[in-house]
Coordinates of C-alpha atoms in Angstrom, one line a residue:
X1 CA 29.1 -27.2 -13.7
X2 CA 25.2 -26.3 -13.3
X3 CA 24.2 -25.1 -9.7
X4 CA 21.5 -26.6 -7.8
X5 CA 18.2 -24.4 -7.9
X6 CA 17.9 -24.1 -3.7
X7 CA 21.9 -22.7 -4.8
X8 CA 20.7 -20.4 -7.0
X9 CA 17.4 -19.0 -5.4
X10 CA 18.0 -20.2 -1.6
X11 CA 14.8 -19.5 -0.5
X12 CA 14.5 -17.3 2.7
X13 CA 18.2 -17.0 2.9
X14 CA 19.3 -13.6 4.5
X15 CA 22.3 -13.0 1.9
X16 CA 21.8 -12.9 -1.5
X17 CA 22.6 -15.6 -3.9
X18 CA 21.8 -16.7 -7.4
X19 CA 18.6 -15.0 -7.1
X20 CA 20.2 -11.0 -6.8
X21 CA 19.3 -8.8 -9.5
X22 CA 21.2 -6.0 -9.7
X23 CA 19.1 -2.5 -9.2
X24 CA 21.5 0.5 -10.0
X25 CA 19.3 3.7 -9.5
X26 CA 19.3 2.4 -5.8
X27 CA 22.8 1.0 -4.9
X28 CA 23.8 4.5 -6.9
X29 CA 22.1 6.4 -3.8
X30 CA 22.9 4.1 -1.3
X31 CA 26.9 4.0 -2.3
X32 CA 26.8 7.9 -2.2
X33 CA 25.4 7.4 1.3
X34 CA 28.4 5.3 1.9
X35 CA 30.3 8.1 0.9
X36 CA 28.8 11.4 2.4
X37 CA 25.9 11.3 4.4
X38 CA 25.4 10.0 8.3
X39 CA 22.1 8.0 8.5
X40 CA 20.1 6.9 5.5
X41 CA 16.2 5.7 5.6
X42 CA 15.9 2.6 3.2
X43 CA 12.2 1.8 2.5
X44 CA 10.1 -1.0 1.2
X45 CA 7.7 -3.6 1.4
X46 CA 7.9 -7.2 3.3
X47 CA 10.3 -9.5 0.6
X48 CA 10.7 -6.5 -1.8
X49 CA 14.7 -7.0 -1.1
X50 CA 16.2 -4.1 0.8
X51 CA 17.9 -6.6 3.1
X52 CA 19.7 -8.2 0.2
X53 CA 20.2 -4.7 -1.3
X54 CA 22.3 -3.0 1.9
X55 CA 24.4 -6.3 2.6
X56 CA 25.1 -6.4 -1.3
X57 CA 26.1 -2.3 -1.1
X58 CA 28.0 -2.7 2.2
X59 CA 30.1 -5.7 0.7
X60 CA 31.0 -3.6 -2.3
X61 CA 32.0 -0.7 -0.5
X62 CA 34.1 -2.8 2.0
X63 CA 32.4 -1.6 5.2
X64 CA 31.8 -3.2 8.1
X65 CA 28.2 -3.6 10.1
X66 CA 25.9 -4.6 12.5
X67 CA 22.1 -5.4 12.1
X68 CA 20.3 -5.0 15.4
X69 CA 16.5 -5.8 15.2
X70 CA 13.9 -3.7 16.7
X71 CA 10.8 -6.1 17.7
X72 CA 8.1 -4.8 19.9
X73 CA 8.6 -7.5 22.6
X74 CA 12.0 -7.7 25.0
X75 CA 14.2 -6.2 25.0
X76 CA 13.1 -2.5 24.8
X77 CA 16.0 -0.8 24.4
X78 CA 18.0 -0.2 21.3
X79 CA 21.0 0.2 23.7
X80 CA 20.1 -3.1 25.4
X81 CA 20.4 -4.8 21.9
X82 CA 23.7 -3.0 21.3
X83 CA 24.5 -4.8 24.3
X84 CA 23.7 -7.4 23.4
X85 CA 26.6 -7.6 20.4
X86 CA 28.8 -6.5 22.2
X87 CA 28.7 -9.3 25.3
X88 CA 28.4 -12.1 22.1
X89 CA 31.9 -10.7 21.5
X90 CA 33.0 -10.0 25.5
X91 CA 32.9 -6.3 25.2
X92 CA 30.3 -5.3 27.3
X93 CA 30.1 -5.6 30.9
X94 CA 26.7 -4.7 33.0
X95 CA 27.2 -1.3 35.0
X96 CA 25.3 -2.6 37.9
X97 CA 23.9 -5.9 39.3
X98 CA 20.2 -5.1 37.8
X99 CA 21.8 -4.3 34.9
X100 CA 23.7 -7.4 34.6
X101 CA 20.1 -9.2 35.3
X102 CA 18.5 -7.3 32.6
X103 CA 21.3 -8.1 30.2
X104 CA 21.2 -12.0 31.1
X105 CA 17.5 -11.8 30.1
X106 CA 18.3 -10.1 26.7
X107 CA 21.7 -12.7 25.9
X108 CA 18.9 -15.5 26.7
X109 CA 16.7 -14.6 24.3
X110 CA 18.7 -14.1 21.2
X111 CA 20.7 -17.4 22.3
X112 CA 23.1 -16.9 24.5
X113 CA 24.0 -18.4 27.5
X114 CA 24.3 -17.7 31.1
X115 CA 28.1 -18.1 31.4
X116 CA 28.6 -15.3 29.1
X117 CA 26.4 -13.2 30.8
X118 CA 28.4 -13.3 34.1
X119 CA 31.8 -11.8 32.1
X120 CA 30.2 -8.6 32.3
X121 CA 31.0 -5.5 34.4
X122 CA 31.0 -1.4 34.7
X123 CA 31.7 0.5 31.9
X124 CA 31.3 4.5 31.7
X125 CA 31.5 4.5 28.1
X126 CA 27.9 4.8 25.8
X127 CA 27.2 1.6 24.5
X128 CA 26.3 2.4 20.8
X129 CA 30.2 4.2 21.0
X130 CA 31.5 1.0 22.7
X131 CA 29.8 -1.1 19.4
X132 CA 31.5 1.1 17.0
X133 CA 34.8 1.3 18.3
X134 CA 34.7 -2.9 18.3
X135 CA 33.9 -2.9 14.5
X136 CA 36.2 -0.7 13.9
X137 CA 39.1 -2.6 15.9
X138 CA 40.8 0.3 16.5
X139 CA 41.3 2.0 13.3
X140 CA 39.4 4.8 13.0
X141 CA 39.3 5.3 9.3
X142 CA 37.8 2.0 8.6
X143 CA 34.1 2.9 7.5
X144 CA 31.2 1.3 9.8
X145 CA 27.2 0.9 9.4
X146 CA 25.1 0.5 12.3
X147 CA 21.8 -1.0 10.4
X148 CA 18.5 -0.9 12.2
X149 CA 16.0 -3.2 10.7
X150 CA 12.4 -3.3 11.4
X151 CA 11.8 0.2 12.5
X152 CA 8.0 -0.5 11.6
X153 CA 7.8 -2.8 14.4
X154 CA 9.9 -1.4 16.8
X155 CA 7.5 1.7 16.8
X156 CA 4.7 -0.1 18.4
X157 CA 6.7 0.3 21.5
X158 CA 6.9 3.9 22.4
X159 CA 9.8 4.0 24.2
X160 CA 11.6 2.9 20.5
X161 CA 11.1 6.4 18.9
X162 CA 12.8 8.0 21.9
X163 CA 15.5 5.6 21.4
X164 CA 15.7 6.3 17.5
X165 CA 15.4 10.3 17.4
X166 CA 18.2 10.0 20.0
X167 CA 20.3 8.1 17.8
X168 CA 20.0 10.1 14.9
X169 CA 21.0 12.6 16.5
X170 CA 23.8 10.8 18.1
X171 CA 25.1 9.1 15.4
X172 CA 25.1 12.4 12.6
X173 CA 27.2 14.5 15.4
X174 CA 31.0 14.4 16.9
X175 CA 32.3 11.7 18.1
X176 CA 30.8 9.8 15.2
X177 CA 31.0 11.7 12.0
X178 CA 34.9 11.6 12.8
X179 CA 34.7 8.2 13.2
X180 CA 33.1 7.1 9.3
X181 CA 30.5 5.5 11.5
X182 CA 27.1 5.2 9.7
X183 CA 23.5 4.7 10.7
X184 CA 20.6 2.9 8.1
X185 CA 17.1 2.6 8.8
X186 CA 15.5 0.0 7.4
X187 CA 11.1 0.0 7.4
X188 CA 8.6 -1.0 5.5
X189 CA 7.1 2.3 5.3
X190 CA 7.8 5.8 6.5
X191 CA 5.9 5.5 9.5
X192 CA 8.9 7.1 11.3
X193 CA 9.1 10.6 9.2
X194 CA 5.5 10.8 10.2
X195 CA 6.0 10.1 13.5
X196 CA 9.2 12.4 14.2
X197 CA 7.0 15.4 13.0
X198 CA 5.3 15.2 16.1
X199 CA 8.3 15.3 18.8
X200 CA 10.3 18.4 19.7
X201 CA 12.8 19.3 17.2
X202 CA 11.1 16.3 14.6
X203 CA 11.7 18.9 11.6
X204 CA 15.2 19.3 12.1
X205 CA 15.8 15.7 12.9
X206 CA 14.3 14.4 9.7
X207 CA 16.9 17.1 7.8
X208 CA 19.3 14.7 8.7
X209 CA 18.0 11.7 7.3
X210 CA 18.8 10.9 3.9
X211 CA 15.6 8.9 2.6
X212 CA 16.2 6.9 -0.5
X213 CA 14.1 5.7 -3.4
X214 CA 11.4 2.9 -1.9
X215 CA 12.2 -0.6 -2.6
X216 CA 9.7 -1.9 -4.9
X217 CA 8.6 -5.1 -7.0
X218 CA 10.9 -6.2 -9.7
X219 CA 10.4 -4.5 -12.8
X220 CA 9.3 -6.3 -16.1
X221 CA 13.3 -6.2 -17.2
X222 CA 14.6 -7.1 -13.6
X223 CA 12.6 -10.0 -13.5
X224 CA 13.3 -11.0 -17.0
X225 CA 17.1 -10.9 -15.7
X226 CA 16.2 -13.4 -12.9
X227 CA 15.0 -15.5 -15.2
X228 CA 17.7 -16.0 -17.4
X229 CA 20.7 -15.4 -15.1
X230 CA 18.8 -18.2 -12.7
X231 CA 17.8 -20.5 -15.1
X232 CA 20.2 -19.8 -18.8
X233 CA 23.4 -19.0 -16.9
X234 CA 23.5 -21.0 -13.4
X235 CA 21.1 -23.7 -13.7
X236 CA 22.0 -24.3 -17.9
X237 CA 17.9 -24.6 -18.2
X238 CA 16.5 -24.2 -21.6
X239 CA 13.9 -21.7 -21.7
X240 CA 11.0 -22.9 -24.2
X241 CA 8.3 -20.5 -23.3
X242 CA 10.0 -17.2 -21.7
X243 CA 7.2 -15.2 -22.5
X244 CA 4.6 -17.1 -20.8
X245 CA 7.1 -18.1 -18.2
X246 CA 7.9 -14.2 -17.1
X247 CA 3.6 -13.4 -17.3
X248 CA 3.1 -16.5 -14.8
X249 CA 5.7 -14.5 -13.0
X250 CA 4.2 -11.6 -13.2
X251 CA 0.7 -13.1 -12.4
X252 CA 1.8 -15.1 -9.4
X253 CA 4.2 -13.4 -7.5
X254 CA 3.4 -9.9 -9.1
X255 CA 7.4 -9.9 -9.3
X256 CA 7.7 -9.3 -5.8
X257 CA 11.4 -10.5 -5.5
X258 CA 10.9 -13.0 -2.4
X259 CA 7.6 -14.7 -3.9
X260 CA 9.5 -14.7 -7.2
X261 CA 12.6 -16.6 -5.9
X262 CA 10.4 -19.0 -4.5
X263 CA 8.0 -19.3 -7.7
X264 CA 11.6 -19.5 -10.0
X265 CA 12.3 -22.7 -7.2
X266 CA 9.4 -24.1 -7.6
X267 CA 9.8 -23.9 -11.5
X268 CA 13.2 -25.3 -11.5
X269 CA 12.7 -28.3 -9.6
X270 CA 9.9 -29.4 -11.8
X271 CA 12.3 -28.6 -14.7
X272 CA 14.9 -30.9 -13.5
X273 CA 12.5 -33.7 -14.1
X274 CA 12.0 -32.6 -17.6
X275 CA 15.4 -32.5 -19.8
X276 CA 16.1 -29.2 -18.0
X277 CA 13.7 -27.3 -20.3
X278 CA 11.4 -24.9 -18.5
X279 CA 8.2 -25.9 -21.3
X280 CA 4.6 -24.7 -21.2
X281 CA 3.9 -28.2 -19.2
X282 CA 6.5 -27.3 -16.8
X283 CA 5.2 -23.8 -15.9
X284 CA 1.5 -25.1 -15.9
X285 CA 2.8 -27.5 -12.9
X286 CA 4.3 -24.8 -11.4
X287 CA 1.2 -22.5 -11.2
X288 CA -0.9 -25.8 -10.0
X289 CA 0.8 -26.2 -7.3
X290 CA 1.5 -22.4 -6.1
X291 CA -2.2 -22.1 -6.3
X292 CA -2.5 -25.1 -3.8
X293 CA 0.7 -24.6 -1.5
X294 CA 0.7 -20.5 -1.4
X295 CA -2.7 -19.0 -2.7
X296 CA -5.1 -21.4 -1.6
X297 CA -6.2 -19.8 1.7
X298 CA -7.0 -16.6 -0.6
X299 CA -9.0 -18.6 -3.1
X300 CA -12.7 -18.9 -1.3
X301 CA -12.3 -15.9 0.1
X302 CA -11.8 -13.9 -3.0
X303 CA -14.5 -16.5 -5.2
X304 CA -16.7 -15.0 -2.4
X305 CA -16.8 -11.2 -3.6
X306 CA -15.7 -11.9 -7.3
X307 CA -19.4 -14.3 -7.1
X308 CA -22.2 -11.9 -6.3
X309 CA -24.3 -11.2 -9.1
X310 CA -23.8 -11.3 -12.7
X311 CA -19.9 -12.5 -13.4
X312 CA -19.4 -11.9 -16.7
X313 CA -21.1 -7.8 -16.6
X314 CA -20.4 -7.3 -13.1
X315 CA -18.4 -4.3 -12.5
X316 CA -17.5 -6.1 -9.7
X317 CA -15.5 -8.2 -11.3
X318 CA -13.8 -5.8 -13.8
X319 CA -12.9 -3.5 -11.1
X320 CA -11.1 -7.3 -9.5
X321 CA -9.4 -7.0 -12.5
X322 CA -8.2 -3.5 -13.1
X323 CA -7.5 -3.5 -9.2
X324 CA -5.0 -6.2 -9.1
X325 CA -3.9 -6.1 -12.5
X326 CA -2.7 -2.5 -13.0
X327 CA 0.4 -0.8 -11.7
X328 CA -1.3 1.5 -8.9
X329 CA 0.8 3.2 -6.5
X330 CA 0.1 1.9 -2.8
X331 CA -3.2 3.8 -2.6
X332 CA -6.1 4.8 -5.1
X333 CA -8.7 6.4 -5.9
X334 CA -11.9 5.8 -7.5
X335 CA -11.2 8.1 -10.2
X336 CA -8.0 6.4 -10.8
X337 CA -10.0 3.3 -11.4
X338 CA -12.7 4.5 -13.4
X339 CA -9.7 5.5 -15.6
X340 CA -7.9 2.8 -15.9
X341 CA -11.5 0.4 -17.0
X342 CA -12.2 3.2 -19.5
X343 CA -9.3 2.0 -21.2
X344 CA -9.2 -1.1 -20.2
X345 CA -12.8 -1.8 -21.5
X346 CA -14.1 1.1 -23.1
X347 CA -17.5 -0.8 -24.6
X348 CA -18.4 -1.1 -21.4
X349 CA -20.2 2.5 -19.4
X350 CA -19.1 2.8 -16.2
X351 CA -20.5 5.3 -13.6
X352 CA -18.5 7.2 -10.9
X353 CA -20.9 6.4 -8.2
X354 CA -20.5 2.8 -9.6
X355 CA -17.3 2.3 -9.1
X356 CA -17.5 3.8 -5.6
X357 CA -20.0 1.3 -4.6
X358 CA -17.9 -1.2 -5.8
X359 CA -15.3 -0.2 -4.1
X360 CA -17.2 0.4 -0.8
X361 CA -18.3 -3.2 -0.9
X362 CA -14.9 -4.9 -1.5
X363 CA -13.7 -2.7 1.7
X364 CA -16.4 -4.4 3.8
X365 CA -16.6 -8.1 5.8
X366 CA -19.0 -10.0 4.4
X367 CA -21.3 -12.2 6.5
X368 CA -20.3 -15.0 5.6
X369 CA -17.3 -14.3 7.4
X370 CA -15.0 -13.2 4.1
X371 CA -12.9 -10.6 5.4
X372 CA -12.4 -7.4 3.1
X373 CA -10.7 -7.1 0.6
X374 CA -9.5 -3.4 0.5
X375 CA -8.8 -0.8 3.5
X376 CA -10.3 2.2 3.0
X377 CA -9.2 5.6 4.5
X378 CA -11.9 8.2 4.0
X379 CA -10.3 11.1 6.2
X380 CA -10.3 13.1 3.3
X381 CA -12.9 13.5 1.0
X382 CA -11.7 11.6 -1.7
X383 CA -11.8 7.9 -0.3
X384 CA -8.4 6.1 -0.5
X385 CA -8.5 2.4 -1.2
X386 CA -5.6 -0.2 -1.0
X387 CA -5.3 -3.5 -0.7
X388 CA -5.7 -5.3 2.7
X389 CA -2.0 -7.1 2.2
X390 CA 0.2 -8.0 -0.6
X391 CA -0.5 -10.9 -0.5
X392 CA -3.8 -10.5 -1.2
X393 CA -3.7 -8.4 -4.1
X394 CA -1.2 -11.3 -5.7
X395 CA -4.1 -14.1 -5.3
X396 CA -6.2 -11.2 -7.1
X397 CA -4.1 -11.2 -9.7
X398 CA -3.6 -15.0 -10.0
X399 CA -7.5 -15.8 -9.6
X400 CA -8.7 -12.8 -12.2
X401 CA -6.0 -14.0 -14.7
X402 CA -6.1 -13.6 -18.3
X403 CA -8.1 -17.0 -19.7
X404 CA -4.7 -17.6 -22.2
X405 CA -3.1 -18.9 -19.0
X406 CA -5.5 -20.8 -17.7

């Protein structure tokens, strides 16, 4: 029996469904974790996955968790938030009458209510111990993760890294490693590493973090195998055009997996209209109306810097292309982009101090009120360049498109 698509791709569901796509190299390193190490560092972009990739890693390995979710606003306190778990299960009782304030404040804002908050009273025990010992229910070999998400964010309060390097060390010494208890980071970038270098005993606390491989995009094969699990296997969709329908892919979501689960919806539900065939029609509908629904705030704004001077020579423009086209790590340089339109274009003479200004410019605000297009960090003397958000460099992409897909 076919699924329904919002079964199959369930867009901004926290667990993964239809839409999972199995990425070995990484659930290898994070199942060794499981296995040996004491806190792990899991890194990654907004909607690149890593949420769906722990929970799918934890479920294999049969161990039991708790997220907590560091935001910069109340409460403060990573301890505070274990507290939290632990009074929406009636473990945890306030040590003083301040506390048990501070603690009704915290169960109010994640939902709770103020009957449960009154339950509480003293206990001498550390909190983050108390949490453990409930998950594992008082067998001590059953293996546990404590999973901190949004360690990015968190960091913008100060008091959060104090928290955090206490922690690691915490959790990576006795009582814990006897207890299989666990601890995984989970950030966007690797703010933190850069941040413990700078606190007292920073070096050796970052020993004991195992950092795995970043969480990245889909890769051309990964998304090809969302494509046809999704729509051959679950949905029982024919798939008339799979080459164009993995480069509109490719050119709209830049196979970042949250935008591409919501792209592959969008797709489907069209498809269901049309004898369950995903046909060149189909996918042209679908890129319509992602350019309206999710890219066009991105559209003028990008038109802006893609229209001064001559379009069709401007190197301007080709650097548009190259920029958002081409597989660059996070940053670049303009060497690596005078590169890549030698190749790309190599009728064409590009200059060094060309491309620079190029570059310069699509780092700026223009008057008109366009904001920029690119960051630039020039602490060092060879100017870094990314782009200002993801999400900008995917509407680069979609509005600098090849003309075969227009």
């Amino acid at each position: 029996m076919p699924k329904s698509p919002d079964e199959v791709f369930r867009p901004g569901s926290p667990d993964p469904g239809g839409a999972y796509v199995e990425r070995s190299e990484l659930e290898s390193q994070i199942d060794s974790f499981f296995g040996q190490s004491r806190a792990g560092l899991l890194t990654g972009i907004s909607g690149s996955g890593k949420t769906w990739l722990y929970k799918k890693c934890l479920e294999r390995n049969h161990i039991r968790s708790c997220s907590l979710n560091l935001q910069p606003q109340y409460p403060k306190r990573i301890e505070d938030l274990a507290g939290v778990e632990l009074g929406k299960r009636g473990q945890f009782k306030a040590r003083s009458a301040n506390r048990k304030f501070g603690l009704k404040a915290v169960i109010g804002w994640f939902g709770g209510t103020a009957e449960s908050s009154n339950t509480l009273e003293a206990r001498d025990e550390d909190v983050v111990y108390e949490l453990i010992k409930y998950l594992q229910q008082d067998d001590p070999k059953t293996a546990v993760c404590l999973v901190i998400e949004n360690i990015e964010q968190g960091l913008m309060n100060p008091q959060s890294l104090h928290d955090l390097r206490a922690l690691i060390m915490k959790m990576t010494d006795e009582p814990f490693t006897s207890m299989n208890a666990h601890l995984l980071l989970v950030s966007a970038n690797m703010e933190l590493l850069s941040r413990l270098t700078n606190v007292e005993a920073g070096e050796a606390i970052i020993r004991r973090i195992e950092v795995f491989s970043e969480v990245t995009s889909f890769s051309e094969d990964e998304a090809k195998k969302l494509i046809e699990e999704g729509f051959e296997k679950q949905l029982k969709m024919r798939i008339s055009q799979k080459g164009r329908f993995l480069e509109s892919c490719r050119i709209s979501t830049a196979y970042r997996p949250d935008y591409m689960q919501q792209f592959c919806l969008e797709v489907a539900n069209i498809a269901r209209a049309e004898k369950n065939t995903v046909s060149k029609s189909v996918i042209d509908k679908a890129l319509s109306k992602w350019e309206k629904t999710r890219l066009a705030p991105y559209k003028k704004r990008i038109n802006n810097f893609m229209n001064q001077g001559d379009t069709k020579k401007s190197a301007r423009d080709k650097i548009m292309i190259v920029i958002s086209d081409h597989g660059f790590s996070d940053h670049f340089t303009p060497r690596d982009v005078l590169r890549e339109l030698e190749r790309r274009f190599p009728d064409l003479k590009f200059q060094q101090n060309e491309v620079t200004r190029a570059l310069n410019f699509l780092g700026e605000d223009l008057k008109n009120g366009s904001r920029r297009i690119l960051e630039k960090d020039d602490s060092d003397k060879n100017p870094l360049f990314r782009f200002s958000d993801h999400s900008t460099r995917i509407a680069c992409s979609f509005f600098t498109r090849p003309n075969e897909l227009e």
